[in-house]
mmCIF file of C-alpha atoms and ligand atoms in Angstrom:
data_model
loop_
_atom_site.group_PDB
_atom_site.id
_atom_site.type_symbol
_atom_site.label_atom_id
_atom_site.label_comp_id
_atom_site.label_asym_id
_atom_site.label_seq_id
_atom_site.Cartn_x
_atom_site.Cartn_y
_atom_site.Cartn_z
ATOM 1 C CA UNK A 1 0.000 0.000 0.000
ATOM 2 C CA UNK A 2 1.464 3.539 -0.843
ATOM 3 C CA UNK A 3 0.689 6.668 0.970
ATOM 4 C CA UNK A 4 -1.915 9.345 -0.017
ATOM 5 C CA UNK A 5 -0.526 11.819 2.737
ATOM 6 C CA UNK A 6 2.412 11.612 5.375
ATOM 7 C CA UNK A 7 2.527 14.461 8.281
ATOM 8 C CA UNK A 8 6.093 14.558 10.360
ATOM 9 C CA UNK A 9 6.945 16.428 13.185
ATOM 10 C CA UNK A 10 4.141 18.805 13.189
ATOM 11 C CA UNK A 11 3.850 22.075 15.527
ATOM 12 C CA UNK A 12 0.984 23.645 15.421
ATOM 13 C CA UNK A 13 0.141 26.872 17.156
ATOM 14 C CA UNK A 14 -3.113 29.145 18.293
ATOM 15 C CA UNK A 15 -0.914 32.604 19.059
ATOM 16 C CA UNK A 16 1.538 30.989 21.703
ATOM 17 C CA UNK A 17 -0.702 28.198 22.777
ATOM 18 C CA UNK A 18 1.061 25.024 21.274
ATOM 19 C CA UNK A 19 -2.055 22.876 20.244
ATOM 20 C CA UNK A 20 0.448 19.945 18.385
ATOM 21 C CA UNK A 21 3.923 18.637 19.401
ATOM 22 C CA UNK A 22 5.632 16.682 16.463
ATOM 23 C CA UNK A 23 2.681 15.231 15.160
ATOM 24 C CA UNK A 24 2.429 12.358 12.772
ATOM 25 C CA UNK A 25 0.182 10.371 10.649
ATOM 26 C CA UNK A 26 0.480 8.271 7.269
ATOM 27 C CA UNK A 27 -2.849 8.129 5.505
ATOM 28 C CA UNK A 28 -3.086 5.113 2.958
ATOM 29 C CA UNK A 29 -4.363 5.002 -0.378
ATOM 30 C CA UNK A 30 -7.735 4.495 -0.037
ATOM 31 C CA UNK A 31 -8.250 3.985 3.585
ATOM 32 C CA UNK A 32 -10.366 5.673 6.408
ATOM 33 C CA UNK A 33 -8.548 6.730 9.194
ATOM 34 C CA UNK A 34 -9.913 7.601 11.971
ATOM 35 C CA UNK A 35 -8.407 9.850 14.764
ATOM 36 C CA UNK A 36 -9.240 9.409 18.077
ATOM 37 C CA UNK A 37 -8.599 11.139 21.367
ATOM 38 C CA UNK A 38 -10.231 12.633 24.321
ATOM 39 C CA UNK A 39 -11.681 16.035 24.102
ATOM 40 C CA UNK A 40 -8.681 19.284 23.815
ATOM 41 C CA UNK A 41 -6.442 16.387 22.331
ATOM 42 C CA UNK A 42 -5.936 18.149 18.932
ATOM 43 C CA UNK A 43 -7.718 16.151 16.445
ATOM 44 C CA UNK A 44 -9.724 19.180 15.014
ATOM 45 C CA UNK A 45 -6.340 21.083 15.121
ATOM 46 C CA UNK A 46 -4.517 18.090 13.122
ATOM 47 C CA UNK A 47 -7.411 18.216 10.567
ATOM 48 C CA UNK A 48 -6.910 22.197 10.219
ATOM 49 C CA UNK A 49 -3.122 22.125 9.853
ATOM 50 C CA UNK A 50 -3.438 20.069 7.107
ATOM 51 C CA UNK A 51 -5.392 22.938 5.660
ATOM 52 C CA UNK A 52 -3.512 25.202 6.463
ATOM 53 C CA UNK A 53 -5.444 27.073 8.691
ATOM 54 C CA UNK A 54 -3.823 27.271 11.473
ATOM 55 C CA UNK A 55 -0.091 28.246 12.203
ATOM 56 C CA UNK A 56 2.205 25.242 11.644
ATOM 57 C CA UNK A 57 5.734 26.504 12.652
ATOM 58 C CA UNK A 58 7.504 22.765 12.697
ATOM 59 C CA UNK A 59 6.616 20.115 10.361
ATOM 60 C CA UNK A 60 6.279 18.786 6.766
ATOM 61 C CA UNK A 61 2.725 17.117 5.225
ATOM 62 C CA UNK A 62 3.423 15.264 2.248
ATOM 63 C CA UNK A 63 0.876 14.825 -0.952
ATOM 64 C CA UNK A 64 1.879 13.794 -4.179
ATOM 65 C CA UNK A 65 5.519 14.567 -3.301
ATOM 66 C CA UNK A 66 4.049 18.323 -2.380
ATOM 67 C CA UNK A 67 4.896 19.964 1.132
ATOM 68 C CA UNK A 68 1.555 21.298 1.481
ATOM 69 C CA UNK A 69 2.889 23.382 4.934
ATOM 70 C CA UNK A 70 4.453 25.832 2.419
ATOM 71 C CA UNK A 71 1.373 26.344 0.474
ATOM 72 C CA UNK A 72 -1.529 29.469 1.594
ATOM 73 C CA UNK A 73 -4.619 27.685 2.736
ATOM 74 C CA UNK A 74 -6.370 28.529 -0.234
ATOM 75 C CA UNK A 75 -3.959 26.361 -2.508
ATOM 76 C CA UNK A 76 -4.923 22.847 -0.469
ATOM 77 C CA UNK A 77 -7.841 22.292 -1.816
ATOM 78 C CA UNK A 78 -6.688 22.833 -5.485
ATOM 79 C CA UNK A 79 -4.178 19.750 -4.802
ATOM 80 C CA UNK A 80 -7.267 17.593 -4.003
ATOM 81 C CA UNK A 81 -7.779 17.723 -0.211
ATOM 82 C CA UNK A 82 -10.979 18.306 0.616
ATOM 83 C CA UNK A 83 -12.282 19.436 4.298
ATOM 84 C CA UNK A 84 -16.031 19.285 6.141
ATOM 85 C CA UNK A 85 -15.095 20.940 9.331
ATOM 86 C CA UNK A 86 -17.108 20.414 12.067
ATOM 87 C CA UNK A 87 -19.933 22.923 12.304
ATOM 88 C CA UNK A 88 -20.469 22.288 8.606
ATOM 89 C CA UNK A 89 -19.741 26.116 7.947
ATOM 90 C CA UNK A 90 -21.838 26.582 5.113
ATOM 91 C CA UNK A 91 -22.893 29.949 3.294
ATOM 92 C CA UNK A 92 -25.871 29.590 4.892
ATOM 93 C CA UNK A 93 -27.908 33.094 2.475
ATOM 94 C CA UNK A 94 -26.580 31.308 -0.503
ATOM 95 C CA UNK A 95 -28.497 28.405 -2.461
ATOM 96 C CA UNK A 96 -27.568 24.402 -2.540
ATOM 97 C CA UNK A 97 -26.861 25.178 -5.855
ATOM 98 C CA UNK A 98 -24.437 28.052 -5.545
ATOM 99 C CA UNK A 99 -22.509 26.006 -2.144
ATOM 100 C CA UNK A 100 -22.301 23.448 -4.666
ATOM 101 C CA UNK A 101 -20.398 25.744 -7.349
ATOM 102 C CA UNK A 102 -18.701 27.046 -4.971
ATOM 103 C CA UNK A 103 -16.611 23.546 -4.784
ATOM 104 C CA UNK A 104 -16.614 23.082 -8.397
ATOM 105 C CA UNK A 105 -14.977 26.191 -8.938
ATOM 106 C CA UNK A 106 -12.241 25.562 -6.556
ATOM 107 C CA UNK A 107 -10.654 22.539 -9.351
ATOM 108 C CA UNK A 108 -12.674 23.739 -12.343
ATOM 109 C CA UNK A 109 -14.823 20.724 -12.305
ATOM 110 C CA UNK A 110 -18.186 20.966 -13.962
ATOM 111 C CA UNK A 111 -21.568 19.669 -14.850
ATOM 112 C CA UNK A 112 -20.312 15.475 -14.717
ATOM 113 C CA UNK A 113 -18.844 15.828 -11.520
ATOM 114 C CA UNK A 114 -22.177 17.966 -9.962
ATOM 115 C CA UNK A 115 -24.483 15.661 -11.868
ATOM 116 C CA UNK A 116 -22.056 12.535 -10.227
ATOM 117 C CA UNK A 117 -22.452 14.479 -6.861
ATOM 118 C CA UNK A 118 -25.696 14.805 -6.450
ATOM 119 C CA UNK A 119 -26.128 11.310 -7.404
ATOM 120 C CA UNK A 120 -24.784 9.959 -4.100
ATOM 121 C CA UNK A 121 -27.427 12.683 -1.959
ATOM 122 C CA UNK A 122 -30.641 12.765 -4.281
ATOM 123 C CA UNK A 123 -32.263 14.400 -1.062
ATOM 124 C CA UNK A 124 -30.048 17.181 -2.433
ATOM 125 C CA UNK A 125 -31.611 17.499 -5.712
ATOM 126 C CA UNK A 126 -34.657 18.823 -5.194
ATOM 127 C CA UNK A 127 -33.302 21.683 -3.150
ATOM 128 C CA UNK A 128 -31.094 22.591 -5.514
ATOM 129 C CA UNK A 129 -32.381 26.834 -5.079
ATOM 130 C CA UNK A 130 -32.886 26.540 -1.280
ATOM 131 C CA UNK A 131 -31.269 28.489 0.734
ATOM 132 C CA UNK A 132 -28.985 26.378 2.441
ATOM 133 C CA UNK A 133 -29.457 27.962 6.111
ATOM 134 C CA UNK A 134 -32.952 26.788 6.043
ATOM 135 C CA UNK A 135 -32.144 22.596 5.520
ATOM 136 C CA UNK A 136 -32.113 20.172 8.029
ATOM 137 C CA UNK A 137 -28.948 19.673 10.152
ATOM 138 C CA UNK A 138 -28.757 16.174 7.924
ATOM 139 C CA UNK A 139 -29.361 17.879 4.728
ATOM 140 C CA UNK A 140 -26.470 20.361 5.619
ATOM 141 C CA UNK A 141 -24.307 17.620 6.454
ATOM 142 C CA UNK A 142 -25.154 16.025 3.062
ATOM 143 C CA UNK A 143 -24.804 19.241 1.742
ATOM 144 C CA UNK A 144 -21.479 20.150 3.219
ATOM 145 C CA UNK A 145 -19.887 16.560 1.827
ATOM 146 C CA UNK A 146 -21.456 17.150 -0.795
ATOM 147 C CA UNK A 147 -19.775 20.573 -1.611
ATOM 148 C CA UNK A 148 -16.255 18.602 -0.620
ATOM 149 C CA UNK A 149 -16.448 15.803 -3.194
ATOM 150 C CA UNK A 150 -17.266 18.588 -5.686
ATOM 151 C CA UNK A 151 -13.421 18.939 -5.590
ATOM 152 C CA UNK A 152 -13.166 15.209 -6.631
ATOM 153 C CA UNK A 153 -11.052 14.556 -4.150
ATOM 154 C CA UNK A 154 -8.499 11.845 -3.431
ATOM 155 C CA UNK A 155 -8.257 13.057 0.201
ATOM 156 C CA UNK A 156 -11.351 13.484 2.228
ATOM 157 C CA UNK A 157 -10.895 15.111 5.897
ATOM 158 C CA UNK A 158 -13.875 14.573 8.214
ATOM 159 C CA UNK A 159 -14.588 16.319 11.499
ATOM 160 C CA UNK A 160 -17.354 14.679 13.424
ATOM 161 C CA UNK A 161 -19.677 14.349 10.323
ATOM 162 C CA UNK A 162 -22.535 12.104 12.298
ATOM 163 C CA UNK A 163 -22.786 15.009 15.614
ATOM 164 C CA UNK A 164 -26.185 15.808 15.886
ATOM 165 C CA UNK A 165 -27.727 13.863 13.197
ATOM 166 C CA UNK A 166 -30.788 11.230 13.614
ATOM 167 C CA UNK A 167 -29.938 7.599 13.266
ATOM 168 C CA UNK A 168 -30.976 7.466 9.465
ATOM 169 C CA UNK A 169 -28.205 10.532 8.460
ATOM 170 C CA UNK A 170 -26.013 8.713 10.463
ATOM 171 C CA UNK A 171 -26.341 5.488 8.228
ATOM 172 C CA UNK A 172 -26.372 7.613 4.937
ATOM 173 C CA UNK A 173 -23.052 9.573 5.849
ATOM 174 C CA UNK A 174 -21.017 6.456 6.857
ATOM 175 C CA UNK A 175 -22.359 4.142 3.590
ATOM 176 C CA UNK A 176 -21.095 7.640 1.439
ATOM 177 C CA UNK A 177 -17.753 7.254 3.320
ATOM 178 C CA UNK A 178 -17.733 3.512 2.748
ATOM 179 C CA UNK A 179 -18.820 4.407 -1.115
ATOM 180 C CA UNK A 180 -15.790 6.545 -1.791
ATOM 181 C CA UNK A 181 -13.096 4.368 -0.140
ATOM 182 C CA UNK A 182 -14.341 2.143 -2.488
ATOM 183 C CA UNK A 183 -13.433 4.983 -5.134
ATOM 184 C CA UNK A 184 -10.046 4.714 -4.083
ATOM 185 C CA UNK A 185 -10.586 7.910 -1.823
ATOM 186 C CA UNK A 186 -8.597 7.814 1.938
ATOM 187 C CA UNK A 187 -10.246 9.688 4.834
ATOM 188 C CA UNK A 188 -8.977 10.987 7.935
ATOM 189 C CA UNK A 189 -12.213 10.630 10.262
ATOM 190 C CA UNK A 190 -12.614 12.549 13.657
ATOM 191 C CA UNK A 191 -15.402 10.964 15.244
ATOM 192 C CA UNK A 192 -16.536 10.838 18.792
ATOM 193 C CA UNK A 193 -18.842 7.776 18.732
ATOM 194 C CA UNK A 194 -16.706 4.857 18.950
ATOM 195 C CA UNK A 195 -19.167 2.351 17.635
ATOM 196 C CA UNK A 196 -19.360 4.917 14.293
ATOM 197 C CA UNK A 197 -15.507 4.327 14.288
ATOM 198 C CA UNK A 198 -15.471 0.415 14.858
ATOM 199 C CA UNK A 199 -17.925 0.233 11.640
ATOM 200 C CA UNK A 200 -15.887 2.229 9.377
ATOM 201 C CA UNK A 201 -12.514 3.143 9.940
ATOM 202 C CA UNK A 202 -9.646 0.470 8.653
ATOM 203 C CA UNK A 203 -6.989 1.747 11.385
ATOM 204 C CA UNK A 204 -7.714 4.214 14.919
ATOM 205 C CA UNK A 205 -4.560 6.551 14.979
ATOM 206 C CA UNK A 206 -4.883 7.572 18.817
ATOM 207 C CA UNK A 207 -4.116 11.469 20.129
ATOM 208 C CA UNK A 208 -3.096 12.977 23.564
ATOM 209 C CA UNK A 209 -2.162 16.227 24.502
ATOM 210 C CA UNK A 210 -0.938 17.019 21.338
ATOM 211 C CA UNK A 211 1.182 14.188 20.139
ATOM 212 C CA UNK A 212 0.316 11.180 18.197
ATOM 213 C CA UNK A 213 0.203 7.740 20.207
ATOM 214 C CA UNK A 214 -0.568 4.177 18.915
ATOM 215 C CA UNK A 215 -1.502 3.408 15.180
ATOM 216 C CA UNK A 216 -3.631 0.176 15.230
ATOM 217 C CA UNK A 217 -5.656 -1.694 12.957
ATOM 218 C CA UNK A 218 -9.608 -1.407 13.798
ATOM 219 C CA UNK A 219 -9.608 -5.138 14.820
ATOM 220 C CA UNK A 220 -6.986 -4.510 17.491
ATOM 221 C CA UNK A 221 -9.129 -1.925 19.181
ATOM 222 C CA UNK A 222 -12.178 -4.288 19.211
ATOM 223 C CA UNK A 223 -10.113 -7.047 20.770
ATOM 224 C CA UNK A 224 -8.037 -4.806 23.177
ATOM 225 C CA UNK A 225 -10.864 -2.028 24.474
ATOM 226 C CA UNK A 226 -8.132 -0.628 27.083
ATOM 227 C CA UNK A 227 -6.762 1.247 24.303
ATOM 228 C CA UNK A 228 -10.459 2.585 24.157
ATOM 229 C CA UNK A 229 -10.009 3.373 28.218
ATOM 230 C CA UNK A 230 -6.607 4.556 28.199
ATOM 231 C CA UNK A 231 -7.257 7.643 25.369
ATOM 232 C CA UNK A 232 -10.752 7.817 25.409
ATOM 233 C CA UNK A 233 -12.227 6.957 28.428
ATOM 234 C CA UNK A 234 -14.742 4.392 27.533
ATOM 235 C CA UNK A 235 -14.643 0.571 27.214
HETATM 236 P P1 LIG B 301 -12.788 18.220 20.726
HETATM 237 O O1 LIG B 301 -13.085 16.766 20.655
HETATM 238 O O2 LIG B 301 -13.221 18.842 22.022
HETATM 239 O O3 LIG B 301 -13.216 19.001 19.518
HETATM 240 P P2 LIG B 301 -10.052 18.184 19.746
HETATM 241 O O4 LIG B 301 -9.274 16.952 20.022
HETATM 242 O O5 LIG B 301 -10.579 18.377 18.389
HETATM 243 O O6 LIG B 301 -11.193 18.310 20.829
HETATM 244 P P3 LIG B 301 -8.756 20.729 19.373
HETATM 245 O O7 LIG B 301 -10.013 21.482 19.071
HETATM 246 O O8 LIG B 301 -7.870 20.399 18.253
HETATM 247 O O9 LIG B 301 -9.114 19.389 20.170
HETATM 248 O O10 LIG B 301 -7.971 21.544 20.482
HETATM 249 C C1 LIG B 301 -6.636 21.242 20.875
HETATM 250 C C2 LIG B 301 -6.146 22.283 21.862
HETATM 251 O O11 LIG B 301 -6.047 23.551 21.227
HETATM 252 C C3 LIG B 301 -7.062 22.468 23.053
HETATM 253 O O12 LIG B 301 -6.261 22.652 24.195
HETATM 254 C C4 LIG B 301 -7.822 23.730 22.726
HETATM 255 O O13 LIG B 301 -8.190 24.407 23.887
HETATM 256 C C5 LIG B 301 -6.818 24.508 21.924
HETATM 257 N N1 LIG B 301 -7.511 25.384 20.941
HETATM 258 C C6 LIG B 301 -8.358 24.982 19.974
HETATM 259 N N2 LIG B 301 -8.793 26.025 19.236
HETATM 260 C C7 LIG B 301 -8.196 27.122 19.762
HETATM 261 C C8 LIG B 301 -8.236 28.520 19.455
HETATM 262 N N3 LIG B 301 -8.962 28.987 18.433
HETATM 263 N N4 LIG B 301 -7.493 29.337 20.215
HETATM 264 C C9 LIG B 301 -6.746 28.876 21.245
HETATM 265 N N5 LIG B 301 -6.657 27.573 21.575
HETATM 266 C C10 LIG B 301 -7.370 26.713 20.858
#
């Protein structure tokens, strides 16, 4: 298996605070990931120094033979990394439709890749000039993926996608997940209900404080659950 993205020795900052201390990960071609770690850990800050959006002052991350830590935020998505940040944070006045453009413009994809899109979240279809602040919290969340894999991409970086949805959305977002990887796409997955993470993710890359611990395959955390206990606080 080859590597769709490899962070090193990452230090991340907010001002002075230091949120990550030599952080790593290797995300495999088409894998999910999932990153897991008690609350203040840094998994949403891991997710936004990939993107660039926070202040990463040690540290390489590795695309394509890229060092995407040198590039402005807005340049990461153009290499094919796609993010849904937690929160969604759609333009909530602005249609489906025009969210939707919005990440077709960002590669210059066009009408196959919408018409592909939309495909995988028909709910999304018939809203297409809805104003997206007025959808469900599930039809954001559809929405908000949706508006990601308008990029096409081959890297696909989840923060807590299932928070807040009804059983149903839950089900629909983690079958989409499942869909892609089948694509070939690999997904770093921050997700707070372990069972969500036993049914989907192919390793559990475990965070403290910081710093990256343990790498394991899913099955090891379903046999061993004190790895569960020890960075979690559960099982
Ligand atoms: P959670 O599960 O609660 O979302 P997390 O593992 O995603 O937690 P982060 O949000 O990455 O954790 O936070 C890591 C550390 O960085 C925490 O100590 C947090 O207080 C700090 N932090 C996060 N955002 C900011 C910010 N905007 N300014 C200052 N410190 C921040």
């Amino acid at each position: 298996m080859t590597e769709a993205l490899v962070v090193t020795g990452l230090d991340a900052f907010y001002g002075e605070v230091q949120a990550l201390r030599g952080f790593e990960l290797s995300l495999m071609k088409g894998e999910v990931l999932c990153l897991l770690g008690r609350n203040g850990a840094g998994k949403t800050t891991a997710l936004k120094a990939i993107m660039g959006l926070v202040s990463v002052r040690a540290g390489t991350i590795v695309k394509d033979g890229k060092d995407l830590a040198q590039l402005p935020a807005h340049e990461v998505p153009k290499t094919g990394v796609a993010y849904v940040p937690q929160g969604r944070r759609l333009f909530a006045e602005m249609t489906v439709a025009e969210n939707l453009e919005i990440g077709l413009m960002t590669r210059g994809k066009g009408k196959a890749t919408r018409d592909a899109v939309i495909d995988l979240f028909p709910v999304l279809r018939e809203r297409l000039n809805q104003r997206s602040g007025t959808l469900s919290g599930g039809e954001q969340q559809m929405l908000a993926m949706a508006r990601a894999l308008c990029l096409e991409p081959d890297v696909l970086l989840l923060d807590e996608p299932t928070e807040g949805l009804m059983p149903s959305m839950i089900a629909r977002i983690r079958e989409t997940v499942a869909a892609l990887r089948e694509r070939g796409v690999s997904t770093i997955l921050v997700e707070q209900r372990v069972d969500a993470v036993l049914s989907l993710a192919d390793r559990v890359a475990f965070i403290e404080n910081g710093q990256n611990r343990e790498t394991v395959p899913v099955d090891a955390v379903r046999a061993y659950p004190g790895f569960l206990h020890r960075y979690v606080g559960v099982g």
